[in-house]
mmCIF file with all atom_site columns, C-alpha atoms in Angstrom:
data_model
loop_
_atom_site.group_PDB
_atom_site.id
_atom_site.type_symbol
_atom_site.label_atom_id
_atom_site.label_alt_id
_atom_site.label_comp_id
_atom_site.label_asym_id
_atom_site.label_entity_id
_atom_site.label_seq_id
_atom_site.pdbx_PDB_ins_code
_atom_site.Cartn_x
_atom_site.Cartn_y
_atom_site.Cartn_z
_atom_site.occupancy
_atom_site.B_iso_or_equiv
_atom_site.pdbx_formal_charge
_atom_site.auth_seq_id
_atom_site.auth_comp_id
_atom_site.auth_asym_id
_atom_site.auth_atom_id
_atom_site.pdbx_PDB_model_num
ATOM 1   C CA . MET M 1 1   ? -28.698 22.945 -6.860  1.00 51.00 ? 290 MET M CA 1
ATOM 2   C CA . LYS M 1 2   ? -30.342 22.431 -10.232 1.00 61.00 ? 291 LYS M CA 1
ATOM 3   C CA . GLU M 1 3   ? -30.929 18.920 -11.465 1.00 69.00 ? 292 GLU M CA 1
ATOM 4   C CA . ILE M 1 4   ? -29.330 17.567 -14.618 1.00 72.00 ? 293 ILE M CA 1
ATOM 5   C CA . ASN M 1 5   ? -31.838 15.234 -16.268 1.00 80.00 ? 294 ASN M CA 1
ATOM 6   C CA . LEU M 1 6   ? -31.035 12.538 -18.798 1.00 84.00 ? 295 LEU M CA 1
ATOM 7   C CA . ALA M 1 7   ? -32.598 13.119 -22.202 1.00 87.00 ? 296 ALA M CA 1
ATOM 8   C CA . ASN M 1 8   ? -35.388 10.842 -23.385 1.00 90.00 ? 297 ASN M CA 1
ATOM 9   C CA . LEU M 1 9   ? -34.009 9.557  -26.711 1.00 91.00 ? 298 LEU M CA 1
ATOM 10  C CA . SER M 1 10  ? -35.427 7.389  -29.460 1.00 92.00 ? 299 SER M CA 1
ATOM 11  C CA . GLU M 1 11  ? -33.730 4.155  -30.537 1.00 93.00 ? 300 GLU M CA 1
ATOM 12  C CA . GLU M 1 12  ? -32.360 5.927  -33.635 1.00 94.00 ? 301 GLU M CA 1
ATOM 13  C CA . GLU M 1 13  ? -30.846 8.730  -31.533 1.00 93.00 ? 302 GLU M CA 1
ATOM 14  C CA . LEU M 1 14  ? -29.270 6.194  -29.176 1.00 92.00 ? 303 LEU M CA 1
ATOM 15  C CA . ALA M 1 15  ? -27.824 4.305  -32.149 1.00 93.00 ? 304 ALA M CA 1
ATOM 16  C CA . ALA M 1 16  ? -26.328 7.559  -33.492 1.00 94.00 ? 305 ALA M CA 1
ATOM 17  C CA . ILE M 1 17  ? -24.695 8.283  -30.127 1.00 93.00 ? 306 ILE M CA 1
ATOM 18  C CA . LYS M 1 18  ? -23.321 4.740  -29.898 1.00 92.00 ? 307 LYS M CA 1
ATOM 19  C CA . ALA M 1 19  ? -21.884 5.042  -33.428 1.00 93.00 ? 308 ALA M CA 1
ATOM 20  C CA . LEU M 1 20  ? -20.204 8.338  -32.532 1.00 94.00 ? 309 LEU M CA 1
ATOM 21  C CA . GLU M 1 21  ? -18.791 6.828  -29.329 1.00 93.00 ? 310 GLU M CA 1
ATOM 22  C CA . LYS M 1 22  ? -17.355 3.951  -31.358 1.00 92.00 ? 311 LYS M CA 1
ATOM 23  C CA . GLU M 1 23  ? -15.824 6.392  -33.838 1.00 92.00 ? 312 GLU M CA 1
ATOM 24  C CA . LEU M 1 24  ? -14.290 8.524  -31.073 1.00 91.00 ? 313 LEU M CA 1
ATOM 25  C CA . GLY M 1 25  ? -12.811 5.580  -29.200 1.00 88.00 ? 314 GLY M CA 1
ATOM 26  C CA . ARG M 1 26  ? -12.371 5.970  -25.455 1.00 86.00 ? 315 ARG M CA 1
ATOM 27  C CA . VAL M 1 27  ? -15.202 8.497  -25.051 1.00 86.00 ? 316 VAL M CA 1
ATOM 28  C CA . CYS M 1 28  ? -18.558 8.052  -23.348 1.00 89.00 ? 317 CYS M CA 1
ATOM 29  C CA . LEU M 1 29  ? -21.255 10.530 -24.387 1.00 89.00 ? 318 LEU M CA 1
ATOM 30  C CA . VAL M 1 30  ? -24.104 11.378 -22.033 1.00 86.00 ? 319 VAL M CA 1
ATOM 31  C CA . ALA M 1 31  ? -27.267 12.974 -23.404 1.00 87.00 ? 320 ALA M CA 1
ATOM 32  C CA . VAL M 1 32  ? -28.943 15.419 -21.030 1.00 83.00 ? 321 VAL M CA 1
ATOM 33  C CA . GLU M 1 33  ? -31.898 17.745 -21.400 1.00 80.00 ? 322 GLU M CA 1
ATOM 34  C CA . LYS M 1 34  ? -30.912 21.250 -22.467 1.00 74.00 ? 323 LYS M CA 1
ATOM 35  C CA . LYS M 1 35  ? -30.925 23.870 -19.748 1.00 70.00 ? 324 LYS M CA 1
ATOM 36  C CA . GLU M 1 36  ? -30.429 27.583 -19.949 1.00 74.00 ? 325 GLU M CA 1
ATOM 37  C CA . ALA M 1 37  ? -26.720 27.048 -19.445 1.00 80.00 ? 326 ALA M CA 1
ATOM 38  C CA . PHE M 1 38  ? -24.017 24.950 -17.864 1.00 84.00 ? 327 PHE M CA 1
ATOM 39  C CA . PHE M 1 39  ? -20.997 26.440 -16.168 1.00 92.00 ? 328 PHE M CA 1
ATOM 40  C CA . ALA M 1 40  ? -17.431 25.242 -16.621 1.00 94.00 ? 329 ALA M CA 1
ATOM 41  C CA . VAL M 1 41  ? -14.684 25.895 -14.083 1.00 96.00 ? 330 VAL M CA 1
ATOM 42  C CA . GLU M 1 42  ? -11.509 26.244 -16.134 1.00 95.00 ? 331 GLU M CA 1
ATOM 43  C CA . ALA M 1 43  ? -7.805  26.820 -15.509 1.00 93.00 ? 332 ALA M CA 1
ATOM 44  C CA . LYS M 1 44  ? -5.455  28.755 -17.761 1.00 93.00 ? 333 LYS M CA 1
ATOM 45  C CA . LEU M 1 45  ? -2.487  26.772 -19.076 1.00 90.00 ? 334 LEU M CA 1
ATOM 46  C CA . GLY M 1 46  ? -1.194  29.394 -21.500 1.00 88.00 ? 335 GLY M CA 1
ATOM 47  C CA . PRO M 1 47  ? -2.250  32.347 -23.640 1.00 91.00 ? 336 PRO M CA 1
ATOM 48  C CA . ASN M 1 48  ? -5.851  31.708 -24.715 1.00 91.00 ? 337 ASN M CA 1
ATOM 49  C CA . ASN M 1 49  ? -5.559  28.106 -23.536 1.00 93.00 ? 338 ASN M CA 1
ATOM 50  C CA . TRP M 1 50  ? -8.251  27.335 -20.964 1.00 95.00 ? 339 TRP M CA 1
ATOM 51  C CA . VAL M 1 51  ? -9.058  23.734 -19.992 1.00 94.00 ? 340 VAL M CA 1
ATOM 52  C CA . PRO M 1 52  ? -11.449 22.165 -17.448 1.00 94.00 ? 341 PRO M CA 1
ATOM 53  C CA . VAL M 1 53  ? -9.892  22.119 -13.959 1.00 93.00 ? 342 VAL M CA 1
ATOM 54  C CA . SER M 1 54  ? -10.151 18.310 -13.914 1.00 92.00 ? 343 SER M CA 1
ATOM 55  C CA . GLN M 1 55  ? -7.636  18.250 -16.791 1.00 91.00 ? 344 GLN M CA 1
ATOM 56  C CA . ALA M 1 56  ? -5.454  21.071 -15.436 1.00 88.00 ? 345 ALA M CA 1
ATOM 57  C CA . PHE M 1 57  ? -5.083  19.400 -12.025 1.00 86.00 ? 346 PHE M CA 1
ATOM 58  C CA . PRO M 1 58  ? -5.035  15.628 -12.761 1.00 85.00 ? 347 PRO M CA 1
ATOM 59  C CA . GLU M 1 59  ? -3.346  14.979 -9.407  1.00 81.00 ? 348 GLU M CA 1
ATOM 60  C CA . MET M 1 60  ? -6.627  15.959 -7.692  1.00 84.00 ? 349 MET M CA 1
ATOM 61  C CA . ALA M 1 61  ? -8.851  12.926 -8.254  1.00 85.00 ? 350 ALA M CA 1
ATOM 62  C CA . GLY M 1 62  ? -12.580 13.528 -8.479  1.00 88.00 ? 351 GLY M CA 1
ATOM 63  C CA . LEU M 1 63  ? -12.322 17.249 -9.257  1.00 90.00 ? 352 LEU M CA 1
ATOM 64  C CA . ALA M 1 64  ? -15.521 18.340 -11.031 1.00 91.00 ? 353 ALA M CA 1
ATOM 65  C CA . SER M 1 65  ? -15.418 20.881 -13.859 1.00 92.00 ? 354 SER M CA 1
ATOM 66  C CA . TYR M 1 66  ? -19.053 21.296 -14.941 1.00 90.00 ? 355 TYR M CA 1
ATOM 67  C CA . TYR M 1 67  ? -22.036 22.585 -12.972 1.00 90.00 ? 356 TYR M CA 1
ATOM 68  C CA . ALA M 1 68  ? -25.691 23.299 -13.740 1.00 83.00 ? 357 ALA M CA 1
ATOM 69  C CA . ASP M 1 69  ? -25.759 26.266 -11.355 1.00 87.00 ? 358 ASP M CA 1
ATOM 70  C CA . ARG M 1 70  ? -23.497 29.367 -11.301 1.00 91.00 ? 359 ARG M CA 1
ATOM 71  C CA . GLU M 1 71  ? -23.449 29.450 -7.502  1.00 93.00 ? 360 GLU M CA 1
ATOM 72  C CA . ASP M 1 72  ? -22.187 25.857 -7.346  1.00 92.00 ? 361 ASP M CA 1
ATOM 73  C CA . ALA M 1 73  ? -19.474 26.671 -9.897  1.00 94.00 ? 362 ALA M CA 1
ATOM 74  C CA . GLN M 1 74  ? -18.463 29.770 -7.912  1.00 96.00 ? 363 GLN M CA 1
ATOM 75  C CA . ALA M 1 75  ? -18.282 27.750 -4.682  1.00 95.00 ? 364 ALA M CA 1
ATOM 76  C CA . ALA M 1 76  ? -16.119 25.111 -6.404  1.00 94.00 ? 365 ALA M CA 1
ATOM 77  C CA . LYS M 1 77  ? -13.805 27.783 -7.815  1.00 95.00 ? 366 LYS M CA 1
ATOM 78  C CA . SER M 1 78  ? -13.446 29.469 -4.414  1.00 95.00 ? 367 SER M CA 1
ATOM 79  C CA . SER M 1 79  ? -12.749 26.165 -2.674  1.00 92.00 ? 368 SER M CA 1
ATOM 80  C CA . LEU M 1 80  ? -10.126 25.172 -5.229  1.00 91.00 ? 369 LEU M CA 1
ATOM 81  C CA . LYS M 1 81  ? -8.374  28.554 -5.015  1.00 90.00 ? 370 LYS M CA 1
ATOM 82  C CA . SER M 1 82  ? -8.362  28.331 -1.208  1.00 89.00 ? 371 SER M CA 1
ATOM 83  C CA . LEU M 1 83  ? -6.923  24.820 -1.350  1.00 87.00 ? 372 LEU M CA 1
ATOM 84  C CA . LEU M 1 84  ? -4.177  25.836 -3.787  1.00 85.00 ? 373 LEU M CA 1
ATOM 85  C CA . THR M 1 85  ? -3.298  28.937 -1.738  1.00 85.00 ? 374 THR M CA 1
ATOM 86  C CA . GLY M 1 86  ? -3.462  27.310 1.677   1.00 84.00 ? 375 GLY M CA 1
ATOM 87  C CA . ARG M 1 87  ? -1.281  24.266 1.050   1.00 79.00 ? 376 ARG M CA 1
ATOM 88  C CA . PRO M 1 88  ? 2.398   25.064 0.379   1.00 79.00 ? 377 PRO M CA 1
ATOM 89  C CA . GLU M 1 89  ? 3.001   21.825 -1.550  1.00 79.00 ? 378 GLU M CA 1
ATOM 90  C CA . LEU M 1 90  ? 0.247   22.791 -4.031  1.00 73.00 ? 379 LEU M CA 1
ATOM 91  C CA . ARG M 1 91  ? 1.355   26.389 -4.645  1.00 72.00 ? 380 ARG M CA 1
ATOM 92  C CA . PRO M 1 92  ? 3.631   25.487 -7.591  1.00 75.00 ? 381 PRO M CA 1
ATOM 93  C CA . ILE M 1 93  ? 0.629   24.172 -9.566  1.00 74.00 ? 382 ILE M CA 1
ATOM 94  C CA . LYS M 1 94  ? -1.564  27.239 -8.939  1.00 73.00 ? 383 LYS M CA 1
ATOM 95  C CA . LYS M 1 95  ? -3.073  28.642 -12.161 1.00 84.00 ? 384 LYS M CA 1
ATOM 96  C CA . PRO M 1 96  ? -5.629  31.371 -13.025 1.00 92.00 ? 385 PRO M CA 1
ATOM 97  C CA . ILE M 1 97  ? -9.165  29.967 -12.739 1.00 94.00 ? 386 ILE M CA 1
ATOM 98  C CA . ARG M 1 98  ? -12.388 31.221 -14.323 1.00 95.00 ? 387 ARG M CA 1
ATOM 99  C CA . ILE M 1 99  ? -16.030 30.264 -14.702 1.00 96.00 ? 388 ILE M CA 1
ATOM 100 C CA . ARG M 1 100 ? -17.361 30.126 -18.265 1.00 95.00 ? 389 ARG M CA 1
ATOM 101 C CA . LYS M 1 101 ? -21.018 29.951 -19.214 1.00 92.00 ? 390 LYS M CA 1
ATOM 102 C CA . ILE M 1 102 ? -21.660 27.266 -21.805 1.00 86.00 ? 391 ILE M CA 1
#
């Protein structure tokens, strides 16, 4: 698993992030070092409407949507699909799931 490292920011950059957080309201921004890519596990809610799985399945607390490694994202997608298929009470909320490179 690849590490996600916090970015080393100047005081001015931190102040800019804090100002943006204040403007956005109930949002916490986290600055991390850029990597080649991050991978999002997303669920389809409608035509051309893909959202992170944590938003698509709010009843599943602690569900992660973002990964630094494609293999970790693929494992999470497979596990979620197996869970949704294997438990009859969860079948009604089953949705198409994809991995998107960010």
